[in-house]
Short mmCIF file of C-alpha atoms in Angstrom, two decimals:
data_model
loop_
_atom_site.label_atom_id
_atom_site.label_comp_id
_atom_site.label_asym_id
_atom_site.label_seq_id
_atom_site.Cartn_x
_atom_site.Cartn_y
_atom_site.Cartn_z
CA MET A 1357 -2.30 -28.12 -41.91
CA LYS A 1358 -1.55 -31.23 -39.90
CA LEU A 1359 -0.07 -30.67 -36.46
CA LYS A 1360 3.02 -32.75 -35.92
CA LEU A 1361 4.18 -34.21 -32.63
CA SER A 1362 7.47 -32.38 -33.09
CA ASP A 1363 5.57 -29.07 -33.33
CA ILE A 1364 3.83 -29.78 -30.02
CA ARG A 1365 7.14 -30.64 -28.38
CA ALA A 1366 8.74 -27.48 -29.74
CA PHE A 1367 5.83 -25.41 -28.43
CA LEU A 1368 5.99 -26.98 -24.96
CA ARG A 1369 9.74 -26.42 -24.88
CA ARG A 1370 9.49 -22.74 -25.78
CA ALA A 1371 6.33 -21.81 -23.87
CA ASP A 1372 6.67 -21.04 -20.17
CA MET A 1373 5.12 -24.25 -18.87
CA LEU A 1374 6.48 -23.67 -15.37
CA LEU A 1375 4.51 -20.45 -15.14
CA PHE A 1376 1.45 -22.19 -16.59
CA PHE A 1377 1.48 -25.01 -14.04
CA LEU A 1378 1.99 -22.56 -11.17
CA CYS A 1379 -1.06 -20.59 -12.34
CA LEU A 1380 -3.05 -23.78 -12.90
CA ALA A 1381 -2.23 -25.12 -9.43
CA ALA A 1382 -3.26 -21.83 -7.82
CA SER A 1383 -6.54 -21.58 -9.75
CA VAL A 1384 -7.53 -25.23 -9.16
CA MET A 1385 -6.91 -24.72 -5.45
CA GLY A 1386 -9.01 -21.56 -5.74
CA VAL A 1387 -11.92 -23.47 -7.29
CA VAL A 1388 -11.83 -25.97 -4.42
CA ILE A 1389 -11.87 -23.21 -1.80
CA ILE A 1390 -14.65 -21.35 -3.64
CA SER A 1391 -16.75 -24.54 -3.64
CA SER A 1392 -16.40 -24.63 0.15
CA ALA A 1393 -16.90 -20.89 0.71
CA THR A 1394 -20.08 -20.78 -1.41
CA ARG A 1395 -21.65 -23.91 0.03
CA SER A 1396 -23.87 -21.92 2.40
CA TYR A 1397 -25.20 -19.92 -0.56
CA ASN A 1398 -26.54 -23.11 -2.16
CA ARG A 1399 -25.43 -21.76 -5.55
CA PRO A 1400 -23.27 -24.39 -7.28
CA SER A 1401 -23.44 -22.25 -10.42
CA MET A 1402 -20.74 -20.03 -8.90
CA VAL A 1403 -18.30 -22.93 -8.99
CA TYR A 1404 -19.32 -23.72 -12.58
CA VAL A 1405 -18.70 -20.09 -13.58
CA GLN A 1406 -15.22 -20.24 -12.05
CA ILE A 1407 -14.44 -23.50 -13.86
CA ALA A 1408 -15.67 -22.02 -17.15
CA ALA A 1409 -13.48 -18.95 -16.59
CA LEU A 1410 -10.54 -21.25 -15.86
CA ILE A 1411 -11.04 -23.09 -19.17
CA ILE A 1412 -11.25 -19.77 -21.03
CA GLY A 1413 -8.18 -18.56 -19.16
CA ILE A 1414 -6.15 -21.62 -20.15
CA ALA A 1415 -7.07 -21.06 -23.79
CA LEU A 1416 -6.09 -17.38 -23.53
CA TYR A 1417 -2.77 -18.31 -21.93
CA PHE A 1418 -1.74 -20.39 -24.94
CA ILE A 1419 -3.21 -17.96 -27.47
CA PHE A 1420 -1.19 -15.07 -26.04
CA THR A 1421 1.86 -17.30 -25.79
CA VAL A 1422 1.81 -17.89 -29.53
CA ILE A 1423 0.84 -14.37 -30.66
CA ASP A 1424 3.84 -12.05 -30.77
CA THR A 1425 3.36 -9.41 -28.07
CA ASP A 1426 4.95 -6.80 -30.33
CA ILE A 1427 2.24 -7.42 -32.93
CA ILE A 1428 -0.41 -6.87 -30.26
CA ALA A 1429 1.28 -3.65 -29.13
CA ASP A 1430 1.52 -2.39 -32.71
CA GLN A 1431 -2.28 -2.15 -32.67
CA TRP A 1432 -2.01 0.55 -30.01
CA PRO A 1433 -4.62 2.92 -31.53
CA LEU A 1434 -7.25 0.15 -31.38
CA LEU A 1435 -6.15 -0.85 -27.88
CA LEU A 1436 -6.30 2.75 -26.69
CA VAL A 1437 -9.84 3.18 -28.00
CA THR A 1438 -10.85 -0.18 -26.53
CA GLU A 1439 -9.76 0.65 -22.98
CA ILE A 1440 -11.54 4.01 -23.05
CA VAL A 1441 -14.74 2.55 -24.53
CA LEU A 1442 -14.82 -0.31 -22.02
CA LEU A 1443 -14.74 2.13 -19.11
CA LEU A 1444 -17.26 4.47 -20.74
CA LEU A 1445 -19.69 1.56 -21.08
CA LEU A 1446 -19.97 1.58 -17.29
CA ILE A 1447 -21.86 4.89 -17.47
CA PRO A 1448 -25.03 3.48 -19.10
CA PHE A 1449 -24.61 -0.22 -18.32
CA GLY A 1450 -22.58 -0.40 -15.12
CA SER A 1451 -24.01 -2.12 -12.06
CA ALA A 1452 -22.78 -2.47 -8.50
CA GLY A 1453 -21.03 -5.60 -7.30
CA ASP A 1454 -20.57 -6.84 -3.75
CA THR A 1455 -18.39 -3.84 -2.90
CA GLY A 1456 -20.98 -1.31 -4.04
CA ASN A 1457 -18.76 -0.03 -6.84
CA LYS A 1458 -20.33 0.46 -10.27
CA SER A 1459 -17.73 -1.85 -11.78
CA TRP A 1460 -19.73 -4.53 -13.59
CA ILE A 1461 -21.56 -4.91 -16.88
CA ARG A 1462 -24.16 -7.67 -16.64
CA PHE A 1463 -26.06 -9.38 -19.46
CA LEU A 1464 -27.85 -12.73 -19.64
CA GLY A 1465 -26.82 -13.41 -16.05
CA ILE A 1466 -23.12 -12.99 -16.86
CA GLY A 1467 -21.03 -10.23 -15.28
CA ILE A 1468 -17.92 -8.71 -16.85
CA GLN A 1469 -15.60 -6.33 -15.02
CA PRO A 1470 -14.14 -4.02 -17.70
CA SER A 1471 -11.36 -2.74 -15.43
CA GLU A 1472 -9.81 -6.23 -15.36
CA ILE A 1473 -9.55 -6.27 -19.16
CA VAL A 1474 -8.39 -2.65 -19.28
CA LYS A 1475 -5.65 -3.48 -16.76
CA VAL A 1476 -4.04 -5.95 -19.19
CA ILE A 1477 -4.41 -3.52 -22.10
CA TYR A 1478 -2.86 -0.74 -20.01
CA ILE A 1479 0.18 -2.88 -19.19
CA VAL A 1480 0.81 -3.51 -22.91
CA LEU A 1481 0.20 0.10 -23.97
CA SER A 1482 2.25 1.55 -21.15
CA ALA A 1483 5.16 -0.81 -21.89
CA LYS A 1484 4.97 0.03 -25.60
CA HIS A 1485 4.91 3.77 -24.99
CA ILE A 1486 7.67 3.81 -22.37
CA SER A 1487 9.97 1.52 -24.35
CA TYR A 1488 9.49 3.64 -27.49
CA LEU A 1489 10.31 6.85 -25.64
CA ARG A 1490 13.23 5.17 -23.91
CA ASP A 1491 14.73 3.73 -27.09
CA TYR A 1492 14.02 6.53 -29.58
CA ARG A 1493 13.34 9.69 -27.57
CA SER A 1494 14.26 11.00 -24.13
CA LEU A 1495 12.21 9.22 -21.48
CA SER A 1496 12.97 11.84 -18.83
CA SER A 1497 12.00 14.85 -20.94
CA PRO A 1498 8.97 16.80 -19.66
CA LEU A 1499 6.96 16.01 -22.80
CA SER A 1500 7.60 12.25 -22.47
CA VAL A 1501 6.67 12.18 -18.80
CA LEU A 1502 3.56 14.26 -19.49
CA GLN A 1503 2.38 11.82 -22.18
CA ILE A 1504 2.82 8.75 -19.99
CA ALA A 1505 1.31 10.44 -16.92
CA ALA A 1506 -1.68 11.68 -18.96
CA HIS A 1507 -2.50 8.13 -20.11
CA PHE A 1508 -2.39 6.84 -16.56
CA GLY A 1509 -4.21 9.88 -15.13
CA ILE A 1510 -7.13 9.62 -17.53
CA LEU A 1511 -7.71 5.94 -16.69
CA PHE A 1512 -7.27 6.58 -12.96
CA LEU A 1513 -9.82 9.39 -12.93
CA MET A 1514 -12.26 7.42 -15.07
CA LEU A 1515 -12.09 4.47 -12.68
CA LEU A 1516 -12.75 6.71 -9.70
CA GLY A 1517 -15.30 8.96 -11.36
CA ILE A 1518 -17.35 6.35 -13.21
CA SER A 1519 -17.16 3.26 -11.02
CA GLY A 1520 -15.80 4.55 -7.70
CA ASP A 1521 -13.40 1.59 -7.74
CA LEU A 1522 -10.50 2.85 -5.62
CA GLY A 1523 -8.93 -0.63 -5.35
CA ASN A 1524 -8.47 -1.14 -9.08
CA ALA A 1525 -7.47 2.50 -9.55
CA LEU A 1526 -4.60 1.98 -7.10
CA ILE A 1527 -3.49 -1.13 -9.00
CA PHE A 1528 -3.08 1.06 -12.09
CA PHE A 1529 -1.08 3.53 -10.01
CA PHE A 1530 1.27 0.79 -8.81
CA ILE A 1531 1.77 -0.48 -12.37
CA PHE A 1532 2.54 3.08 -13.49
CA LEU A 1533 4.98 3.62 -10.62
CA ILE A 1534 6.92 0.36 -11.05
CA THR A 1535 7.17 0.49 -14.84
CA MET A 1536 8.43 4.06 -14.72
CA PHE A 1537 11.00 3.12 -12.07
CA VAL A 1538 12.41 0.04 -13.83
CA SER A 1539 12.51 1.89 -17.16
CA GLY A 1540 15.19 4.19 -15.74
CA LEU A 1541 13.25 7.44 -15.31
CA GLN A 1542 15.37 10.06 -13.58
CA LEU A 1543 14.76 10.08 -9.82
CA TYR A 1544 13.99 13.80 -9.67
CA TRP A 1545 10.68 13.06 -11.42
CA PHE A 1546 9.67 10.86 -8.50
CA LEU A 1547 10.42 13.75 -6.14
CA PHE A 1548 8.18 15.99 -8.29
CA GLY A 1549 5.55 13.25 -8.13
CA ILE A 1550 5.67 13.11 -4.33
CA ALA A 1551 5.31 16.89 -4.18
CA GLY A 1552 2.36 16.72 -6.57
CA MET A 1553 0.68 14.02 -4.50
CA ALA A 1554 1.05 16.19 -1.40
CA VAL A 1555 -1.24 18.66 -3.16
CA VAL A 1556 -3.60 16.27 -4.97
CA VAL A 1557 -4.25 13.70 -2.23
CA PRO A 1558 -5.86 16.18 0.24
CA LEU A 1559 -8.06 17.54 -2.56
CA ALA A 1560 -9.13 14.02 -3.56
CA TRP A 1561 -9.74 13.13 0.08
CA ASN A 1562 -12.03 16.11 0.61
CA HIS A 1563 -13.83 16.23 -2.74
CA VAL A 1564 -13.66 12.82 -4.45
CA LEU A 1565 -13.82 10.02 -1.86
CA SER A 1566 -17.11 9.21 -0.16
CA THR A 1567 -17.49 9.03 3.61
CA ARG A 1568 -17.65 5.23 3.47
CA GLN A 1569 -14.46 5.04 1.40
CA LYS A 1570 -12.68 7.26 3.92
CA GLU A 1571 -13.86 5.08 6.80
CA ARG A 1572 -12.69 1.90 5.08
CA ILE A 1573 -9.26 3.42 4.45
CA LEU A 1574 -8.82 4.67 8.03
CA ALA A 1575 -10.50 1.80 9.89
CA PRO A 1576 -7.40 -0.43 10.29
CA TYR A 1577 -5.48 2.45 11.88
CA ASP A 1578 -8.13 4.48 13.76
CA PRO A 1579 -9.86 2.63 16.64
CA THR A 1580 -12.48 5.39 16.95
CA ILE A 1581 -14.01 4.33 13.62
CA ASP A 1582 -16.67 1.67 14.26
CA PRO A 1583 -15.35 0.82 17.76
CA GLU A 1584 -18.09 -1.77 18.34
CA GLY A 1585 -17.28 -3.61 15.13
CA TYR A 1586 -20.73 -3.70 13.55
CA GLY A 1587 -19.97 -1.40 10.61
CA VAL A 1588 -16.93 -1.23 8.35
CA ASN A 1589 -14.92 -3.37 10.78
CA TRP A 1590 -17.37 -6.29 10.81
CA GLU A 1591 -15.93 -8.32 7.94
CA PRO A 1592 -12.25 -7.61 8.75
CA ASN A 1593 -12.89 -8.73 12.35
CA GLN A 1594 -14.66 -11.89 11.18
CA ALA A 1595 -11.79 -12.58 8.76
CA LYS A 1596 -9.23 -12.30 11.56
CA LEU A 1597 -11.38 -14.60 13.69
CA ALA A 1598 -11.50 -17.16 10.86
CA LEU A 1599 -7.73 -17.02 10.36
CA SER A 1600 -7.00 -17.44 14.07
CA SER A 1601 -9.39 -20.38 14.45
CA GLY A 1602 -7.66 -22.33 11.66
CA ARG A 1603 -4.41 -22.73 13.62
CA LEU A 1604 -1.82 -24.96 11.91
CA THR A 1605 -3.82 -27.46 9.86
CA GLY A 1606 -7.27 -25.85 9.73
CA THR A 1607 -10.73 -27.16 10.49
CA GLY A 1608 -11.00 -28.99 7.15
CA LEU A 1609 -12.85 -28.19 3.94
CA TYR A 1610 -16.55 -27.42 4.44
CA GLN A 1611 -15.96 -27.38 8.21
CA GLY A 1612 -15.06 -23.77 9.02
CA THR A 1613 -17.44 -21.98 11.37
CA GLN A 1614 -17.00 -18.55 9.78
CA THR A 1615 -16.64 -19.88 6.25
CA GLN A 1616 -19.79 -22.00 6.41
CA SER A 1617 -21.86 -19.18 7.89
CA ASP A 1618 -22.79 -15.80 6.46
CA ALA A 1619 -20.58 -13.89 8.89
CA ILE A 1620 -18.33 -12.84 5.99
CA ASP A 1621 -20.26 -11.72 2.91
CA SER A 1622 -17.23 -11.82 0.61
CA LYS A 1623 -15.69 -15.04 1.93
CA HIS A 1624 -15.49 -16.35 -1.67
CA ALA A 1625 -14.00 -13.16 -3.11
CA ASP A 1626 -12.22 -10.41 -1.19
CA TYR A 1627 -11.86 -12.53 1.97
CA ILE A 1628 -11.09 -15.90 0.45
CA PHE A 1629 -7.69 -15.89 2.18
CA ALA A 1630 -9.58 -15.94 5.50
CA ALA A 1631 -11.51 -19.01 4.32
CA ILE A 1632 -8.23 -20.67 3.36
CA GLY A 1633 -6.75 -19.87 6.76
CA GLU A 1634 -9.74 -21.25 8.65
CA GLU A 1635 -10.22 -24.48 6.71
CA LEU A 1636 -6.65 -25.24 5.61
CA GLY A 1637 -4.80 -23.53 8.44
CA MET A 1638 -1.43 -21.85 8.38
CA ILE A 1639 -0.12 -24.61 6.12
CA GLY A 1640 -2.72 -23.75 3.49
CA CYS A 1641 -1.91 -20.03 3.79
CA VAL A 1642 1.80 -20.71 3.34
CA VAL A 1643 1.11 -22.82 0.24
CA VAL A 1644 -0.97 -20.00 -1.25
CA ILE A 1645 1.69 -17.39 -0.53
CA LEU A 1646 4.46 -19.60 -1.95
CA LEU A 1647 2.48 -20.26 -5.14
CA LEU A 1648 1.75 -16.58 -5.70
CA THR A 1649 5.31 -15.56 -4.85
CA ALA A 1650 6.67 -18.12 -7.31
CA ILE A 1651 4.37 -16.71 -10.03
CA ILE A 1652 5.60 -13.16 -9.42
CA LEU A 1653 9.25 -14.20 -9.32
CA ARG A 1654 8.80 -16.11 -12.56
CA CYS A 1655 7.40 -12.98 -14.22
CA VAL A 1656 10.37 -10.98 -12.96
CA TYR A 1657 12.79 -13.66 -14.17
CA VAL A 1658 11.29 -13.66 -17.68
CA GLY A 1659 11.39 -9.87 -17.72
CA MET A 1660 15.02 -9.77 -16.66
CA HIS A 1661 15.93 -12.14 -19.48
CA SER A 1662 13.77 -10.50 -22.14
CA ARG A 1663 15.58 -9.37 -25.28
CA SER A 1664 13.76 -6.01 -25.38
CA SER A 1665 12.85 -3.19 -23.02
CA PHE A 1666 9.22 -3.66 -24.10
CA GLY A 1667 9.19 -7.31 -23.02
CA MET A 1668 10.87 -6.43 -19.75
CA LEU A 1669 8.29 -3.73 -18.99
CA VAL A 1670 5.34 -6.00 -19.79
CA CYS A 1671 6.65 -8.63 -17.37
CA PHE A 1672 7.36 -6.11 -14.65
CA GLY A 1673 3.96 -4.49 -15.18
CA VAL A 1674 2.22 -7.84 -14.70
CA ALA A 1675 4.37 -8.58 -11.64
CA ALA A 1676 3.56 -5.14 -10.20
CA ALA A 1677 -0.19 -5.61 -10.58
CA PHE A 1678 -0.14 -9.02 -8.93
CA THR A 1679 2.20 -7.92 -6.13
CA PHE A 1680 -0.09 -5.03 -5.18
CA GLN A 1681 -3.22 -7.19 -5.28
CA ILE A 1682 -1.68 -9.95 -3.16
CA PHE A 1683 -0.25 -7.55 -0.59
CA VAL A 1684 -3.49 -5.59 -0.18
CA ASN A 1685 -5.84 -8.60 -0.23
CA ILE A 1686 -3.91 -10.58 2.38
CA GLY A 1687 -3.40 -7.39 4.37
CA MET A 1688 -7.19 -6.82 4.35
CA CYS A 1689 -7.74 -10.23 5.91
CA LEU A 1690 -5.08 -9.57 8.55
CA GLY A 1691 -6.44 -6.11 9.34
CA LEU A 1692 -3.25 -4.42 8.13
CA THR A 1693 -4.47 -2.71 4.96
CA PRO A 1694 -7.68 -0.86 4.08
CA VAL A 1695 -10.66 -2.77 2.71
CA ILE A 1696 -10.72 -1.53 -0.89
CA GLY A 1697 -12.15 -4.52 -2.75
CA VAL A 1698 -9.03 -6.08 -4.29
CA ALA A 1699 -9.20 -9.73 -5.36
CA LEU A 1700 -6.60 -12.39 -4.58
CA PRO A 1701 -5.31 -13.44 -8.05
CA PHE A 1702 -6.28 -16.98 -9.16
CA PHE A 1703 -8.09 -17.65 -5.87
CA SER A 1704 -10.89 -15.10 -5.48
CA TYR A 1705 -14.20 -15.76 -7.20
CA GLY A 1706 -14.63 -13.80 -10.40
CA GLY A 1707 -14.54 -14.92 -14.00
CA SER A 1708 -13.16 -11.62 -15.31
CA SER A 1709 -10.33 -11.63 -12.80
CA LEU A 1710 -9.42 -15.26 -13.50
CA PHE A 1711 -9.34 -15.28 -17.29
CA THR A 1712 -7.62 -11.89 -17.52
CA SER A 1713 -5.00 -13.13 -15.03
CA PHE A 1714 -4.28 -16.05 -17.35
CA ALA A 1715 -4.22 -13.66 -20.33
CA ALA A 1716 -1.65 -11.47 -18.54
CA MET A 1717 0.46 -14.52 -17.75
CA GLY A 1718 0.10 -15.57 -21.39
CA LEU A 1719 1.75 -12.29 -22.37
CA VAL A 1720 4.67 -13.16 -20.08
CA SER A 1721 4.82 -16.65 -21.56
CA GLY A 1722 4.77 -15.11 -25.05
CA ILE A 1723 7.83 -13.04 -24.20
CA HIS A 1724 9.55 -16.20 -22.95
CA TYR A 1725 8.39 -18.01 -26.14
CA LYS A 1726 10.22 -15.67 -28.50
CA PRO A 1727 13.47 -16.97 -30.01
CA LYS A 1728 16.33 -15.72 -27.89
CA PRO A 1729 19.52 -14.11 -29.17
CA THR A 1730 22.86 -15.78 -28.66
CA GLN A 1731 23.21 -14.32 -25.20
CA TYR A 1732 20.47 -13.19 -22.85
CA THR A 1733 20.19 -9.49 -22.16
CA SER A 1734 20.15 -9.07 -18.41
CA PHE A 1735 18.18 -6.51 -16.44
CA ALA A 1736 21.43 -4.81 -15.57
CA ASP A 1737 21.92 -3.96 -19.24
CA TYR A 1738 18.90 -1.68 -19.19
#
């Protein structure tokens, strides 16, 4: 079938091109910073991997824009099996990344982080399940809450038990929390949840988390942990030093003292915001924050104007995941939040993170792409 110019124009008019260009601008800026941050490694292949992931991500963005999100969600049994199998594959094939978590599956020199893929699947499945219960059952009934909580709880425990990836596990928790809140769940369930956490958190602290994980969580708030700064506080201290040395305009690309040395092991990944601050200064940091904020607000806007509760929940789920990652990652570099290995979306090195971020944004674009009814349904209507 021959593609007509009018078809292309219609597609560009209906797809969320504003969201696409915001994501593209952020990821291109990320590639540039990664090329600077990895220069001391003498491994240009890392930049090539990021560019390849960007190309794949762009393709996924437009694929998921065109495919009806409801059709994807209707395949929920397959999606449910897929997310479980992907995490189970970490048991025989998982390998540790830079953070020491058993979060990666590597083959032929290529690493895939299953939790990044599962995160997108979870957003779709959770939105499908909640919207179904909300529209056709009683969302606040004990059975409904138990079903939704069980889905989240199984994935959360698998992430902690199999990979030890507390950072990604907490992203799932934030998605779960926000989607349940915006769906209109009765507030007394949140009070029950707080009471339950008061019991579960101490047990997890004493029996699930390792000593190193505890130290990394407490380090920003307890000066007695690594007081000399040669242990868990080394990289956060170096990141703060890099940010402070950048001042207003930065030292310039490929010119940062901390960035061009090996003082920060994860300067291209978890601490890329520190590299941005050192070499592009406060101006560069502000640009990054504005880009990411605009992306989140666009997701919220599309969700608020979605014609279905399912579409709204998908958009808010994506926005929740990105908000948590951005807050924690930047907080890590500023010494305000624990170091739990959370990437900065579109900027941190990682092919899995980049192309799944574009896939998630493609879902949002797909919701925007759908033909709208005569009048928009506002968030207030839910």
